[in-house]
PDB file of C-alpha atoms in Angstrom:
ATOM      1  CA  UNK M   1      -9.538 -11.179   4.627  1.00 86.00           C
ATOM      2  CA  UNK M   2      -7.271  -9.132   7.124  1.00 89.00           C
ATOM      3  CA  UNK M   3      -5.895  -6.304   6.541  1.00 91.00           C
ATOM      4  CA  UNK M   4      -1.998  -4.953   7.260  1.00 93.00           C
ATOM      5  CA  UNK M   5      -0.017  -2.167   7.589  1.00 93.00           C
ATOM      6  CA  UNK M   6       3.474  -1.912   5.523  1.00 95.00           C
ATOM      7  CA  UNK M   7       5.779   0.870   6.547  1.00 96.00           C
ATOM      8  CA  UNK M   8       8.915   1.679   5.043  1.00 96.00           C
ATOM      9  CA  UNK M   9      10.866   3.087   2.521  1.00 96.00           C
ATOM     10  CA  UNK M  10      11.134   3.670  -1.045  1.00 94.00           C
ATOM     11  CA  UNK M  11      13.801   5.552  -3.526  1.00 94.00           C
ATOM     12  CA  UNK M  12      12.627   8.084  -6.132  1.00 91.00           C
ATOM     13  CA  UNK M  13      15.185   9.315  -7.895  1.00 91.00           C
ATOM     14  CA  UNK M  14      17.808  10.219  -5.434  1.00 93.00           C
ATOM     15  CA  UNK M  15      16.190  10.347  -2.272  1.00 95.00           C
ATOM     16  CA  UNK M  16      14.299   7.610   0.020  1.00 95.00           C
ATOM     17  CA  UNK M  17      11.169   8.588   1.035  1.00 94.00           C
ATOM     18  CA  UNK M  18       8.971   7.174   3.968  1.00 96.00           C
ATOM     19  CA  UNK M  19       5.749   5.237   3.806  1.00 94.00           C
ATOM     20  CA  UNK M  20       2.735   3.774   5.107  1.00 94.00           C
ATOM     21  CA  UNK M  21       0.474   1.758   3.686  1.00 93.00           C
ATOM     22  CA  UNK M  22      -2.665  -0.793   4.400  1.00 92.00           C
ATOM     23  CA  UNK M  23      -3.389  -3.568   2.676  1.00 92.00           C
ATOM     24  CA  UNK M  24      -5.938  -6.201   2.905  1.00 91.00           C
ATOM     25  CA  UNK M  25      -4.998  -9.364   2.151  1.00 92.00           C
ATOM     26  CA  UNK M  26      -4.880 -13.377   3.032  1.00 93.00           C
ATOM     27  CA  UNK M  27      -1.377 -13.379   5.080  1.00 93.00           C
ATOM     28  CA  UNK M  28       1.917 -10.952   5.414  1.00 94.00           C
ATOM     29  CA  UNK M  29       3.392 -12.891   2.159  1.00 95.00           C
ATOM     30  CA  UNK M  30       0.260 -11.524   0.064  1.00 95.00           C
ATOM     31  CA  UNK M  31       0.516  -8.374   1.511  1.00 94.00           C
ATOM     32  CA  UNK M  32       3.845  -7.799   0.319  1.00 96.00           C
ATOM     33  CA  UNK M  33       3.857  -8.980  -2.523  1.00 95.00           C
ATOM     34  CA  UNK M  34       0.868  -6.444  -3.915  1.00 95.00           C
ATOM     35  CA  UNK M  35       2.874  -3.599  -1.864  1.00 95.00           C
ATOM     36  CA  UNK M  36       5.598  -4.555  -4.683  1.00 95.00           C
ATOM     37  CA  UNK M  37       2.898  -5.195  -7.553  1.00 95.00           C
ATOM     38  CA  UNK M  38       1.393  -1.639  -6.558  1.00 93.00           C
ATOM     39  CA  UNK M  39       4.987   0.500  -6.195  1.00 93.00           C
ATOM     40  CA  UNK M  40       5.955  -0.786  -9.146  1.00 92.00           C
ATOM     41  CA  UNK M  41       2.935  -0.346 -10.867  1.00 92.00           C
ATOM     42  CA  UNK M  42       2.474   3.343  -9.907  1.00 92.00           C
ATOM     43  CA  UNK M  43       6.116   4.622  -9.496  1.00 89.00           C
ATOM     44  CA  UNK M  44       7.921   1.718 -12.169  1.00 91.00           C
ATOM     45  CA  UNK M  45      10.824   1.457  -9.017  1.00 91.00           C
ATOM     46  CA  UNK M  46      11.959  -2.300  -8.965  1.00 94.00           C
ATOM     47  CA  UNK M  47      12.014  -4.404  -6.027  1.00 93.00           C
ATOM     48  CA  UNK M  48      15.527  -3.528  -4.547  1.00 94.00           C
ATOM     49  CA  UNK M  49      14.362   0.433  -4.550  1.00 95.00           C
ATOM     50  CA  UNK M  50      11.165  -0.601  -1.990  1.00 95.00           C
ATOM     51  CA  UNK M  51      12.859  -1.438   1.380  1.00 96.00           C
ATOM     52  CA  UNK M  52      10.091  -3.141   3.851  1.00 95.00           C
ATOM     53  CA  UNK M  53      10.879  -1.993   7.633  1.00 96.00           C
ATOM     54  CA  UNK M  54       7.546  -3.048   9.115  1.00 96.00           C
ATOM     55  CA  UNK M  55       4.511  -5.544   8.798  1.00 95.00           C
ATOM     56  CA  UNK M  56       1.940  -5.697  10.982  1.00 94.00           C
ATOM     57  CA  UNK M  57      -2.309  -6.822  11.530  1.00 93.00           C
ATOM     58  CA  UNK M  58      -4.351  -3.762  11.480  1.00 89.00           C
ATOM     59  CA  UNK M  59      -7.490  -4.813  13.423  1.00 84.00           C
ATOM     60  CA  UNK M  60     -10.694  -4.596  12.061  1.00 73.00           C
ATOM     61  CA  UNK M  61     -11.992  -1.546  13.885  1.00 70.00           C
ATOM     62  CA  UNK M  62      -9.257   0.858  13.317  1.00 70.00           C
ATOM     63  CA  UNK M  63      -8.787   0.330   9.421  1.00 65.00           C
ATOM     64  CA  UNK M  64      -8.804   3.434   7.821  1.00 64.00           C
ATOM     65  CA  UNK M  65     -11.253   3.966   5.002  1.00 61.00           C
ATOM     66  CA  UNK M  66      -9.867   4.268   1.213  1.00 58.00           C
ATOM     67  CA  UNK M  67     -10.807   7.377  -0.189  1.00 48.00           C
ATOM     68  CA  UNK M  68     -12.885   7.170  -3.282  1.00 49.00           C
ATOM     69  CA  UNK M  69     -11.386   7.241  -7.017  1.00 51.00           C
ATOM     70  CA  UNK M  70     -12.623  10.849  -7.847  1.00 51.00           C
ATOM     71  CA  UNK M  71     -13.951   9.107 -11.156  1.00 52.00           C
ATOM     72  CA  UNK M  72     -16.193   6.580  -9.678  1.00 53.00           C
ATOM     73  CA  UNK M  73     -17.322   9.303  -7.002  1.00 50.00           C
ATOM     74  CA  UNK M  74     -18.556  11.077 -10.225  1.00 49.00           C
ATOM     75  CA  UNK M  75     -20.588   8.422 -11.571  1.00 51.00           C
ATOM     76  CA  UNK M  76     -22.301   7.673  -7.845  1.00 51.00           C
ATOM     77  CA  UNK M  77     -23.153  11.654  -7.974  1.00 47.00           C
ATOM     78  CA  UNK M  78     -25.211  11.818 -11.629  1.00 49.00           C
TER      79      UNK M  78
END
């Protein structure tokens, strides 16, 4: 599985705000499409409200580490 980063922006409420985001996934169409499945998951913003400047491969050895759900940290801790 690769990995890629998505940059661009995305309107809540009345502004557009700037991100960044990597994603692993099979190809730049998969990618995308859980960058959409996440945004509007999280922030309930509809496809038109997400605009998608940039794709590109991350490679391998400069992905940048997810930081751990606070939760499961928890349970790894007790």
């Amino acid at each position: 599985m690769k990995t890629f980063n998505l940059s661009g922006e995305l309107r809540l409420g009345s502004r557009w705000n700037k991100f960044s985001k990597e994603i692993p996934a099979n190809d730049e169409d998969h990618a995308r499409d859980l960058l959409f499945a996440r945004f509007g998951s999280k922030h309930k913003l509809p496809r038109r409200f997400i605009n998608l400047l940039e794709i590109s491969e991350v490679e391998a050895s400069t992905v940048l580490q997810e930081p751990k759900n606070n939760a499961k940290a928890r349970k790894e801790t007790e």
